[in-house]
Amino acid sequence: MIDTYLLEQLTAVYECGTLSAASEKLHLTQPTLTRSMQKLEDIFGVKLFERTKNRVHLNENGRLAAECARQILMQEQDMVNRVRALDRSSRMLAVGMISPGPMMELNPLLSSLYPGMTIATELRTEEELFEGLNQGIYQMIILNHKLDDDGLSCHPCGSEHLLFAVPLEHRIADKSECSFKDMDGESFLMASEVGYWDHIVRQQMPNAHFLLQNGLEALHELVRASSLPHFATDLTLRLYGRNPQRAYVPISDNAAVEHFFCYCHRSDEKRYLAWFQALERRFQS
Amino acid sequence: MIDTYLLEQLTAVYECGTLSAASEKLHLTQPTLTRSMQKLEDIFGVKLFERTKNRVHLNENGRLAAECARQILMQEQDMVNRVRALDRSSRMLAVGMISPGPMMELNPLLSSLYPGMTIATELRTEEELFEGLNQGIYQMIILNHKLDDDGLSCHPCGSEHLLFAVPLEHRIADKSECSFKDMDGESFLMASEVGYWDHIVRQQMPNAHFLLQNGLEALHELVRASSLPHFATDLTLRLYGRNPQRAYVPISDNAAVEHFFCYCHRSDEKRYLAWFQALERRFQS
DNA sequence: ATCACTTACGGGTGACGTAAAAATC
DNA sequence: GATTTTTACGTCACCCGTAAGTGAT
C-alpha cells in the first residue's frame, strides 16, 4: 500500500505546482521529492506527470491521485480527532451551553449521576456549539430553542425568566413588572458570563449601557457599593437568594424568557439515559 | 501523520482478535505488532487496548480506530484503482455490451472518431456492466433498455430485429412472419456470442434446443452443411448479406426486437461528445 | 547566472527479526 | 508445557540530505 508520507508530498506538489516550492513548504530538498514522485508513479504503474526538460506538471492521472490523497489525509486527521474525542468522552462529560442558567442548577445532579466523570461546561455561540458537538468536543449542548434534527436527541431542561434588580428607591421598584423599552437607555451592571442573555438585552435595549464585570463575586461586590440596576433571573434568585437592598421586577417581554433544551447525538442517547430520565422527571411532568 | 503500515496492522489485529494471529496473517513476528500497537497508542495519546497479563483486547477507542483504519485503507485501494482506470481510459476505450449487434455496426465509426485509442468490446450481463462502468473498467456500456439515472448519460444507438433463418423447404419458409411459439420445440444452430439474445430465445422457446457454436465462421460452416434453422437479424443481414439457401422470416413477437442505448458517466460525456453526436445524427433523426 | 529537475552516493532513523523472560491457561 | 505478550538487542531497509550534472530561461 502507499505510505502516508507519499500522500503528503503529493498533495504538497499539487498545491504548490512545482517540486521546489513543495520542497520548501515541506522542509525537504528537491531531490527527495523527485524520488518520491517517481516512486509514486512506480507504485501506480502509471505516469502522473508530464515532464518537459526542466519542468514537471501533474497530468490528469496525477491530479486525480492528488485529490484522492488529500481526502485520505483529511480522513486520517479525522480519525485521530474522533478517537481522541471518544477517549475524552469516556472520562469527561463536556457540556456546551448557550446560557449558563440550566447548568447552574443541574450541574450537581449531573455530577451525582456520573460520579467518576469530570464535568466540564463552556459558554459558546450556537454555531460553535454545533461544531463542537459534531467534533466530539461536547457530549451535550444546551440551546435556547427547540429544533428537529434526526441525528440529535432533544430533552427540555427548564426555563429562565429575566428580572431587573433595582435599588429600592428606583422609579420602577414598586412595579409588578416592567418592559425592556421602559428601561432602555439606563446603565446596567452585568456579569460577562451570561451567554445568550447578553445578546438579548443588547438587542432589546439598544440605547442602554452595560458595565461588564468578570465573575459573579466582583459583580455582587459592585452591586452593594452602587445604585446602578443589574439583572437577575428566577434561577439566580433561587440559587443565591435575594439582596434586601434590591427590588426585583420581572420583565414583561416574551424575550425575557428562555426555554432550554439539552441535545446530544442520538447514538450517545443510551449512554446518557440516566441523565435524560432525570430531566424528564424534573421538567416534563 | 499515521503511517500506512500501522493502519494495516491495526486492522489485522482488529480482524484477528489477537496479536499472534494477526502476526501470522501479516507474515510478521509478534514483537513487531506489540511495538506497532504501542506506537499507535503513543501517536493517539490514548489507550487503544485493555491489557491483562497475557492478553490484549481492543477497547472502545481501539475499535473505533480500527474501523477508521479499515475505511482509510479501502479508500487508498480505491485511489489506486481509480487512477489506473483513468490512465487506461486515456488510451483505451472499453465498451461493455449486453448484445453484440450495435458495435458490429458502429465499431468502425468509433475507431475513426478516436484514432489513437484502442477500442475494446466485451459482452457481459447488465449487472456486470454497471459494476464495470462504476469501476472504470468500461468507459461506456450498451444496454437494451432505457433507464434514467442522473449520474449516467444515455444515447440511443439503434435497434435489432431477430429473424428465423430456415432452409428453403422449411414449413415456415414462405411465411411473411412467424412467432416464437410457432417454432418452439425445434432445434437451432446458434452462435455462443449473441449476448442477451441467448436469454431471449431460451425464454421465448423453452422447449427448443440450441446447439451452440463458438465463432461465426464455425457456425456458418455448419449452416451450409445442415438443414437446421438458425437465427439472423436485420443487422447481420445488412453486414454479412443473405445466404441464398435460406429463407429469412421475421419474428413477430415484441421480444424479437431490442432497442439499444449507450451509457457513460455524465462526467465523461464531453470526452466522448463526438461519438454521441455521431449517434444522434445516425439514430435520432 | 539562475532556476528547476534529475542522478549518484552516503548517513541515520526506524521497522523488523531473533532471543529471552514473564505470565496465564 | 503450551500460548500470548513484553522487553532487549542487532540488522537491514529506506528515507533523506549533499553534491554534481543537465537543460531551459
Coordinates of N, CA, C and O in Angstrom, one line a residue, chain A residues 81-239:
Chain A
N81 N -8.8 12.7 15.5 CA -9.7 13.6 16.3 C -10.8 12.8 16.9 O -11.1 12.9 18.1
R82 N -11.4 11.9 16.1 CA -12.5 11.1 16.6 C -12.1 10.2 17.8 O -12.8 10.1 18.8
V83 N -11.0 9.5 17.6 CA -10.6 8.6 18.7 C -10.3 9.4 19.9 O -10.6 9.0 21.0
R84 N -9.6 10.5 19.8 CA -9.3 11.3 21.0 C -10.5 11.8 21.6 O -10.7 11.8 22.9
A85 N -11.5 12.2 20.8 CA -12.8 12.7 21.4 C -13.5 11.6 22.1 O -14.0 11.8 23.2
L86 N -13.5 10.4 21.5 CA -14.1 9.2 22.2 C -13.5 9.0 23.5 O -14.2 8.7 24.5
D87 N -12.2 9.0 23.5 CA -11.5 8.7 24.8 C -11.8 9.8 25.8 O -12.1 9.4 27.0
R88 N -11.8 11.0 25.4 CA -12.2 12.1 26.4 C -13.6 11.9 26.9 O -13.8 12.0 28.1
S89 N -14.5 11.5 26.0 CA -15.9 11.3 26.4 C -16.0 10.2 27.4 O -17.1 10.1 28.1
S90 N -15.0 9.3 27.5 CA -15.2 8.2 28.5 C -14.8 8.6 29.9 O -15.1 8.0 30.9
R91 N -14.1 9.8 30.0 CA -13.8 10.2 31.4 C -14.2 11.6 31.7 O -14.2 12.1 32.8
M92 N -14.7 12.3 30.6 CA -15.1 13.7 30.8 C -16.4 13.9 30.1 O -16.7 13.3 29.0
L93 N -17.3 14.6 30.7 CA -18.6 14.9 30.2 C -18.6 16.4 29.9 O -18.7 17.2 30.9
A94 N -18.4 16.8 28.7 CA -18.3 18.3 28.4 C -19.7 18.8 27.9 O -20.2 18.2 26.9
V95 N -20.2 19.8 28.5 CA -21.5 20.3 28.1 C -21.3 21.8 27.6 O -20.7 22.6 28.3
G96 N -21.6 22.0 26.4 CA -21.6 23.4 25.8 C -22.9 24.0 25.9 O -23.9 23.4 25.7
M97 N -23.0 25.3 26.3 CA -24.2 25.9 26.6 C -24.3 27.3 26.0 O -23.3 28.0 25.8
I98 N -25.5 27.7 25.6 CA -25.8 29.0 25.1 C -25.9 30.0 26.2 O -25.7 31.2 26.0
S99 N -26.4 29.5 27.4 CA -26.6 30.3 28.6 C -26.2 29.5 29.8 O -26.4 28.3 29.8
P100 N -25.8 30.1 30.8 CA -25.3 29.4 32.0 C -26.4 28.9 32.9 O -26.1 27.9 33.7
G101 N -27.6 29.4 32.8 CA -28.6 29.1 33.8 C -28.9 27.7 34.1 O -28.7 27.2 35.2
P102 N -29.2 26.9 33.1 CA -29.6 25.5 33.4 C -28.5 24.7 34.1 O -28.8 24.0 35.1
M103 N -27.3 24.9 33.7 CA -26.3 24.1 34.4 C -25.9 24.5 35.8 O -25.4 23.8 36.6
M104 N -26.2 25.8 36.1 CA -26.0 26.3 37.4 C -26.8 25.4 38.4 O -26.4 25.0 39.4
E105 N -28.0 25.1 37.9 CA -28.9 24.4 38.7 C -28.7 22.9 38.6 O -28.8 22.1 39.6
L106 N -28.3 22.4 37.4 CA -28.3 21.0 37.1 C -27.0 20.3 37.3 O -26.9 19.1 37.3
N107 N -25.9 21.1 37.4 CA -24.6 20.5 37.5 C -24.4 19.5 38.6 O -23.9 18.4 38.4
P108 N -24.9 19.8 39.8 CA -24.8 18.8 40.9 C -25.5 17.5 40.6 O -25.0 16.4 40.8
L109 N -26.7 17.6 39.9 CA -27.4 16.4 39.5 C -26.6 15.6 38.5 O -26.4 14.3 38.7
L110 N -26.0 16.2 37.6 CA -25.2 15.5 36.5 C -24.0 14.9 37.2 O -23.6 13.7 36.9
S111 N -23.3 15.6 38.1 CA -22.2 15.0 38.8 C -22.5 13.8 39.5 O -21.8 12.8 39.6
S112 N -23.7 13.8 40.2 CA -24.1 12.7 41.0 C -24.4 11.5 40.2 O -24.2 10.3 40.6
L113 N -24.9 11.7 39.0 CA -25.3 10.6 38.1 C -24.1 9.9 37.5 O -24.1 8.8 37.2
Y114 N -23.0 10.7 37.3 CA -21.8 10.2 36.6 C -20.6 10.5 37.5 O -19.8 11.4 37.3
P115 N -20.5 9.8 38.7 CA -19.6 10.1 39.7 C -18.1 10.1 39.3 O -17.3 10.9 39.7
G116 N -17.7 9.2 38.4 CA -16.3 9.1 38.0 C -15.9 10.1 37.0 O -14.7 10.3 36.8
M117 N -16.9 10.8 36.4 CA -16.6 11.7 35.3 C -16.3 13.1 35.7 O -16.9 13.6 36.7
T118 N -15.4 13.7 34.9 CA -15.2 15.1 35.1 C -16.3 15.9 34.3 O -16.5 15.6 33.1
I119 N -17.0 16.8 34.9 CA -18.0 17.5 34.2 C -17.4 18.9 33.9 O -16.9 19.6 34.7
A120 N -17.4 19.2 32.6 CA -16.9 20.5 32.1 C -18.0 21.2 31.4 O -18.8 20.6 30.7
T121 N -18.1 22.5 31.6 CA -19.1 23.3 31.0 C -18.4 24.5 30.3 O -17.4 25.0 30.8
E122 N -19.0 24.9 29.1 CA -18.5 26.0 28.4 C -19.6 26.8 27.8 O -20.6 26.2 27.3
L123 N -19.5 28.1 27.8 CA -20.4 29.0 27.2 C -19.9 29.3 25.8 O -18.8 29.8 25.6
R124 N -20.8 29.1 24.8 CA -20.4 29.4 23.4 C -21.6 29.8 22.5 O -22.7 29.7 23.0
T125 N -21.3 30.3 21.3 CA -22.4 30.6 20.4 C -23.0 29.3 19.9 O -22.4 28.3 19.9
E126 N -24.2 29.5 19.4 CA -24.9 28.3 18.9 C -24.1 27.6 17.8 O -24.0 26.4 17.7
E127 N -23.5 28.4 16.9 CA -22.7 27.8 15.8 C -21.5 27.0 16.3 O -21.3 25.9 15.9
E128 N -20.8 27.6 17.3 CA -19.7 26.9 17.9 C -20.1 25.6 18.6 O -19.4 24.6 18.6
L129 N -21.3 25.7 19.2 CA -21.8 24.5 19.9 C -22.1 23.4 18.9 O -21.7 22.2 19.2
F130 N -22.7 23.6 17.8 CA -22.9 22.6 16.8 C -21.6 22.0 16.3 O -21.4 20.8 16.3
E131 N -20.7 22.9 16.0 CA -19.4 22.5 15.5 C -18.8 21.5 16.6 O -18.3 20.5 16.2
G132 N -18.8 22.0 17.8 CA -18.2 21.2 18.9 C -18.8 19.9 19.1 O -18.2 18.9 19.4
L133 N -20.2 19.9 19.0 CA -20.9 18.6 19.2 C -20.5 17.6 18.1 O -20.3 16.4 18.4
N134 N -20.4 18.1 16.9 CA -20.1 17.2 15.8 C -18.6 16.7 15.9 O -18.3 15.6 15.5
Q135 N -17.8 17.5 16.4 CA -16.4 17.1 16.5 C -16.1 16.3 17.8 O -15.0 15.9 18.1
G136 N -17.1 16.1 18.6 CA -17.0 15.4 19.9 C -16.3 16.2 21.0 O -15.9 15.6 22.0
I137 N -16.2 17.5 20.8 CA -15.6 18.3 21.8 C -16.7 18.4 23.0 O -16.3 18.4 24.1
Y138 N -17.9 18.5 22.6 CA -19.0 18.4 23.6 C -19.8 17.1 23.5 O -20.1 16.7 22.4
Q139 N -20.1 16.5 24.6 CA -21.0 15.4 24.5 C -22.5 15.9 24.5 O -23.3 15.2 23.9
M140 N -22.7 17.0 25.1 CA -24.1 17.6 25.0 C -24.0 19.1 24.8 O -23.0 19.7 25.2
I141 N -25.0 19.6 24.2 CA -25.1 21.1 24.2 C -26.5 21.5 24.6 O -27.5 20.8 24.5
I142 N -26.6 22.7 25.2 CA -27.9 23.2 25.6 C -28.1 24.5 24.9 O -27.3 25.5 24.9
L143 N -29.3 24.5 24.1 CA -29.7 25.6 23.3 C -31.0 26.2 23.9 O -31.6 25.6 24.8
N144 N -31.3 27.4 23.5 CA -32.5 28.1 24.0 C -33.7 28.0 23.0 O -34.6 28.8 23.1
H145 N -33.7 27.0 22.2 CA -34.8 26.7 21.3 C -34.9 25.3 20.9 O -33.8 24.6 21.0
K146 N -36.0 24.9 20.5 CA -36.2 23.5 20.0 C -35.9 23.4 18.6 O -36.1 24.4 17.8
L147 N -35.3 22.3 18.2 CA -35.1 22.1 16.7 C -35.2 20.6 16.5 O -35.0 19.8 17.4
D148 N -35.7 20.3 15.3 CA -35.8 18.8 15.0 C -34.7 18.5 14.0 O -34.7 18.9 12.8
D149 N -33.8 17.7 14.5 CA -32.7 17.2 13.7 C -32.7 15.7 14.0 O -32.5 15.3 15.1
D150 N -32.8 14.9 12.9 CA -32.9 13.4 13.1 C -31.7 12.9 13.8 O -31.8 11.8 14.5
G151 N -30.6 13.5 13.7 CA -29.3 13.0 14.2 C -29.2 13.3 15.7 O -28.3 12.8 16.4
L152 N -30.0 14.2 16.2 CA -29.9 14.7 17.6 C -31.0 14.3 18.4 O -32.2 14.2 18.0
S153 N -30.8 14.0 19.7 CA -31.8 13.7 20.7 C -32.0 15.0 21.5 O -31.0 15.6 21.9
C154 N -33.3 15.4 21.7 CA -33.6 16.6 22.4 C -34.4 16.4 23.7 O -35.4 15.7 23.6
H155 N -34.0 17.1 24.7 CA -34.8 17.0 26.0 C -34.9 18.3 26.7 O -33.9 19.0 26.9
P156 N -36.1 18.7 27.0 CA -36.3 20.0 27.7 C -35.5 20.0 29.0 O -35.5 19.0 29.7
C157 N -34.9 21.1 29.3 CA -34.2 21.2 30.6 C -34.5 22.6 31.3 O -33.5 23.2 31.8
G158 N -35.7 23.0 31.3 CA -36.1 24.1 32.2 C -36.1 25.5 31.4 O -35.9 25.5 30.2
S159 N -36.4 26.5 32.1 CA -36.5 27.8 31.6 C -36.0 28.8 32.6 O -35.7 28.5 33.7
E160 N -35.8 30.1 32.1 CA -35.3 31.1 32.9 C -35.9 32.4 32.6 O -36.1 32.7 31.4
H161 N -36.3 33.2 33.6 CA -37.0 34.4 33.4 C -36.2 35.6 33.9 O -35.8 35.6 35.1
L162 N -36.0 36.6 33.1 CA -35.1 37.7 33.4 C -35.8 38.7 34.2 O -37.0 39.0 34.0
L163 N -35.1 39.3 35.3 CA -35.7 40.4 36.1 C -34.7 41.5 36.1 O -33.5 41.4 36.0
F164 N -35.3 42.7 36.3 CA -34.5 43.9 36.7 C -34.2 43.9 38.2 O -35.2 43.7 38.9
A165 N -33.0 44.1 38.6 CA -32.7 44.2 40.0 C -32.3 45.7 40.3 O -31.2 46.1 39.8
V166 N -33.2 46.4 40.9 CA -33.0 47.9 41.0 C -33.0 48.2 42.5 O -33.5 47.5 43.4
P167 N -32.3 49.4 42.8 CA -32.3 49.9 44.2 C -33.8 50.1 44.6 O -34.7 50.4 43.8
L168 N -34.0 50.1 46.0 CA -35.4 50.2 46.5 C -36.0 51.5 46.1 O -37.2 51.7 46.0
E169 N -35.2 52.6 45.9 CA -35.7 53.9 45.6 C -35.9 54.1 44.1 O -36.3 55.2 43.7
H170 N -35.5 53.1 43.3 CA -35.7 53.3 41.8 C -37.1 53.5 41.4 O -38.0 52.9 42.1
R171 N -37.3 54.2 40.3 CA -38.7 54.5 39.9 C -39.6 53.3 39.6 O -40.8 53.4 39.7
I172 N -39.0 52.2 39.3 CA -39.8 51.0 38.9 C -39.8 50.0 40.1 O -40.4 48.9 39.9
A173 N -39.2 50.4 41.2 CA -39.0 49.4 42.3 C -40.3 48.8 42.8 O -40.4 47.7 43.2
D174 N -41.4 49.6 42.7 CA -42.7 49.1 43.2 C -43.6 48.5 42.2 O -44.6 47.9 42.5
K175 N -43.1 48.5 40.9 CA -43.9 47.9 39.9 C -44.0 46.4 40.0 O -43.0 45.8 40.5
S176 N -45.0 45.8 39.4 CA -45.1 44.3 39.5 C -44.4 43.8 38.2 O -44.1 42.6 38.2
E177 N -44.2 44.6 37.2 CA -43.4 44.1 36.1 C -43.0 45.4 35.3 O -43.5 46.5 35.5
C178 N -42.1 45.1 34.3 CA -41.6 46.3 33.6 C -41.0 45.8 32.2 O -40.6 44.6 32.1
S179 N -41.1 46.6 31.2 CA -40.7 46.2 29.9 C -39.2 46.6 29.6 O -38.7 47.5 30.3
F180 N -38.6 45.9 28.7 CA -37.3 46.4 28.3 C -37.3 47.8 27.9 O -36.4 48.6 28.2
K181 N -38.3 48.2 27.0 CA -38.4 49.5 26.5 C -38.4 50.6 27.6 O -37.7 51.6 27.4
D182 N -39.1 50.3 28.7 CA -39.2 51.2 29.7 C -37.8 51.5 30.4 O -37.6 52.6 30.9
M183 N -36.9 50.6 30.3 CA -35.6 50.8 31.0 C -34.5 51.1 30.0 O -33.3 51.2 30.3
D184 N -34.9 51.1 28.7 CA -33.9 51.4 27.7 C -33.2 52.7 27.9 O -33.8 53.7 28.2
G185 N -31.9 52.8 27.7 CA -31.1 54.0 27.9 C -30.4 54.1 29.3 O -29.5 54.8 29.5
E186 N -30.8 53.2 30.3 CA -30.2 53.3 31.6 C -28.8 52.5 31.5 O -28.5 51.8 30.5
S187 N -28.1 52.6 32.5 CA -26.8 51.9 32.6 C -27.0 50.7 33.6 O -27.6 50.8 34.6
F188 N -26.4 49.6 33.2 CA -26.6 48.3 34.0 C -25.2 47.8 34.3 O -24.3 47.8 33.5
L189 N -25.1 47.2 35.5 CA -24.0 46.3 35.8 C -24.4 45.0 35.3 O -25.6 44.6 35.4
M190 N -23.4 44.3 34.7 CA -23.7 43.0 34.2 C -22.5 42.1 34.2 O -21.4 42.5 34.0
A191 N -22.7 40.8 34.6 CA -21.6 39.8 34.5 C -21.3 39.5 33.0 O -22.2 39.6 32.2
S192 N -20.1 39.2 32.7 CA -19.7 39.0 31.3 C -20.1 37.5 31.0 O -20.1 37.2 29.8
E193 N -20.3 36.7 31.9 CA -20.6 35.3 31.6 C -22.0 35.0 31.7 O -22.5 34.2 32.5
V194 N -22.8 35.6 30.8 CA -24.3 35.4 30.9 C -24.8 34.7 29.6 O -26.0 34.6 29.4
G195 N -23.8 34.4 28.7 CA -24.3 33.7 27.5 C -25.2 34.5 26.6 O -24.9 35.7 26.4
Y196 N -26.3 33.8 26.2 CA -27.2 34.5 25.2 C -27.9 35.7 25.8 O -28.4 36.5 25.1
W197 N -28.0 35.8 27.2 CA -28.7 37.0 27.8 C -28.0 38.3 27.3 O -28.7 39.3 27.1
D198 N -26.7 38.2 27.1 CA -26.0 39.4 26.6 C -26.6 39.9 25.3 O -26.9 41.1 25.1
H199 N -26.8 38.9 24.4 CA -27.3 39.3 23.1 C -28.7 39.8 23.3 O -29.1 40.8 22.6
I200 N -29.5 39.2 24.1 CA -30.9 39.6 24.3 C -31.0 41.0 24.8 O -31.7 41.8 24.2
V201 N -30.3 41.3 25.9 CA -30.5 42.7 26.5 C -30.0 43.8 25.6 O -30.5 44.8 25.5
R202 N -28.9 43.5 24.9 CA -28.4 44.5 23.9 C -29.4 44.7 22.8 O -29.5 45.8 22.3
Q203 N -30.0 43.6 22.3 CA -31.0 43.8 21.3 C -32.2 44.5 21.7 O -32.8 45.3 21.0
Q204 N -32.7 44.2 22.9 CA -33.9 44.8 23.4 C -33.8 46.2 23.9 O -34.7 46.9 24.0
M205 N -32.6 46.5 24.4 CA -32.3 47.9 24.9 C -31.1 48.5 24.2 O -30.0 48.6 24.8
P206 N -31.3 48.8 22.9 CA -30.1 49.3 22.1 C -29.5 50.5 22.7 O -28.3 50.8 22.3
N207 N -30.2 51.3 23.5 CA -29.6 52.6 24.0 C -29.1 52.4 25.4 O -28.6 53.4 25.9
A208 N -29.1 51.2 25.9 CA -28.6 51.1 27.3 C -27.1 50.9 27.3 O -26.5 50.6 26.3
H209 N -26.5 51.1 28.5 CA -25.1 50.9 28.6 C -24.9 49.7 29.6 O -25.6 49.6 30.6
F210 N -23.9 48.9 29.3 CA -23.7 47.7 30.1 C -22.2 47.7 30.6 O -21.3 47.8 29.8
L211 N -22.1 47.7 31.9 CA -20.8 47.7 32.5 C -20.4 46.3 32.9 O -20.9 45.8 33.9
L212 N -19.6 45.7 32.1 CA -19.3 44.2 32.3 C -18.3 44.0 33.4 O -17.3 44.7 33.6
Q213 N -18.6 43.0 34.2 CA -17.7 42.5 35.3 C -17.4 41.1 35.1 O -18.3 40.3 34.8
N214 N -16.2 40.7 35.2 CA -15.8 39.3 35.2 C -16.0 38.7 36.5 O -15.4 39.0 37.5
G215 N -16.9 37.7 36.6 CA -17.1 37.0 37.8 C -18.2 37.5 38.6 O -18.5 38.7 38.8
L216 N -19.0 36.6 39.2 CA -20.2 37.0 40.0 C -19.8 37.7 41.3 O -20.4 38.6 41.7
E217 N -18.7 37.2 41.9 CA -18.2 37.9 43.1 C -18.0 39.4 42.9 O -18.5 40.2 43.6
A218 N -17.2 39.7 41.9 CA -16.9 41.1 41.6 C -18.2 41.8 41.3 O -18.3 43.0 41.8
L219 N -19.1 41.2 40.6 CA -20.3 41.9 40.3 C -21.1 42.2 41.6 O -21.5 43.4 41.8
H220 N -21.3 41.3 42.5 CA -22.1 41.5 43.7 C -21.4 42.5 44.6 O -22.1 43.3 45.3
E221 N -20.1 42.5 44.6 CA -19.3 43.5 45.3 C -19.7 44.9 44.8 O -20.1 45.8 45.6
L222 N -19.7 45.0 43.5 CA -20.0 46.3 42.9 C -21.5 46.7 43.2 O -21.8 47.9 43.4
V223 N -22.4 45.7 43.1 CA -23.8 45.9 43.3 C -24.0 46.6 44.7 O -24.8 47.5 44.9
R224 N -23.3 46.0 45.7 CA -23.5 46.5 47.1 C -23.1 48.0 47.2 O -23.7 48.8 47.9
A225 N -22.0 48.3 46.4 CA -21.5 49.7 46.5 C -22.1 50.7 45.5 O -21.7 51.8 45.4
S226 N -23.0 50.2 44.7 CA -23.5 51.1 43.6 C -25.0 51.2 43.6 O -25.7 50.3 44.3
S227 N -25.6 52.1 43.0 CA -27.0 52.2 42.8 C -27.5 51.9 41.4 O -28.6 52.3 41.1
L228 N -26.6 51.4 40.6 CA -27.0 51.0 39.3 C -27.9 49.8 39.3 O -27.7 48.9 40.1
P229 N -28.8 49.7 38.3 CA -29.6 48.4 38.2 C -28.7 47.3 37.6 O -27.7 47.6 37.0
H230 N -29.1 46.1 37.9 CA -28.5 45.0 37.2 C -29.5 44.0 37.0 O -30.7 44.3 37.0
F231 N -29.1 42.7 36.6 CA -30.1 41.7 36.2 C -30.1 40.6 37.2 O -29.1 40.3 37.8
A232 N -31.2 39.9 37.3 CA -31.3 38.6 38.0 C -32.3 37.8 37.2 O -32.9 38.2 36.2
T233 N -32.3 36.5 37.5 CA -33.4 35.6 36.9 C -34.0 34.8 38.0 O -33.5 34.8 39.2
D234 N -35.1 34.2 37.7 CA -35.7 33.4 38.7 C -34.8 32.3 39.2 O -34.7 31.9 40.4
L235 N -33.9 31.8 38.3 CA -32.9 30.8 38.7 C -31.9 31.4 39.7 O -31.6 30.7 40.7
T236 N -31.3 32.5 39.4 CA -30.3 33.0 40.3 C -30.9 33.4 41.6 O -30.2 33.2 42.7
L237 N -32.1 33.8 41.7 CA -32.7 34.1 43.0 C -32.9 32.9 43.8 O -32.7 32.9 45.0
R238 N -33.3 31.8 43.1 CA -33.5 30.5 43.8 C -32.2 30.0 44.4 O -32.1 29.5 45.5
L239 N -31.1 30.2 43.6 CA -29.8 29.6 44.0 C -29.1 30.5 45.0 O -28.5 30.0 45.9

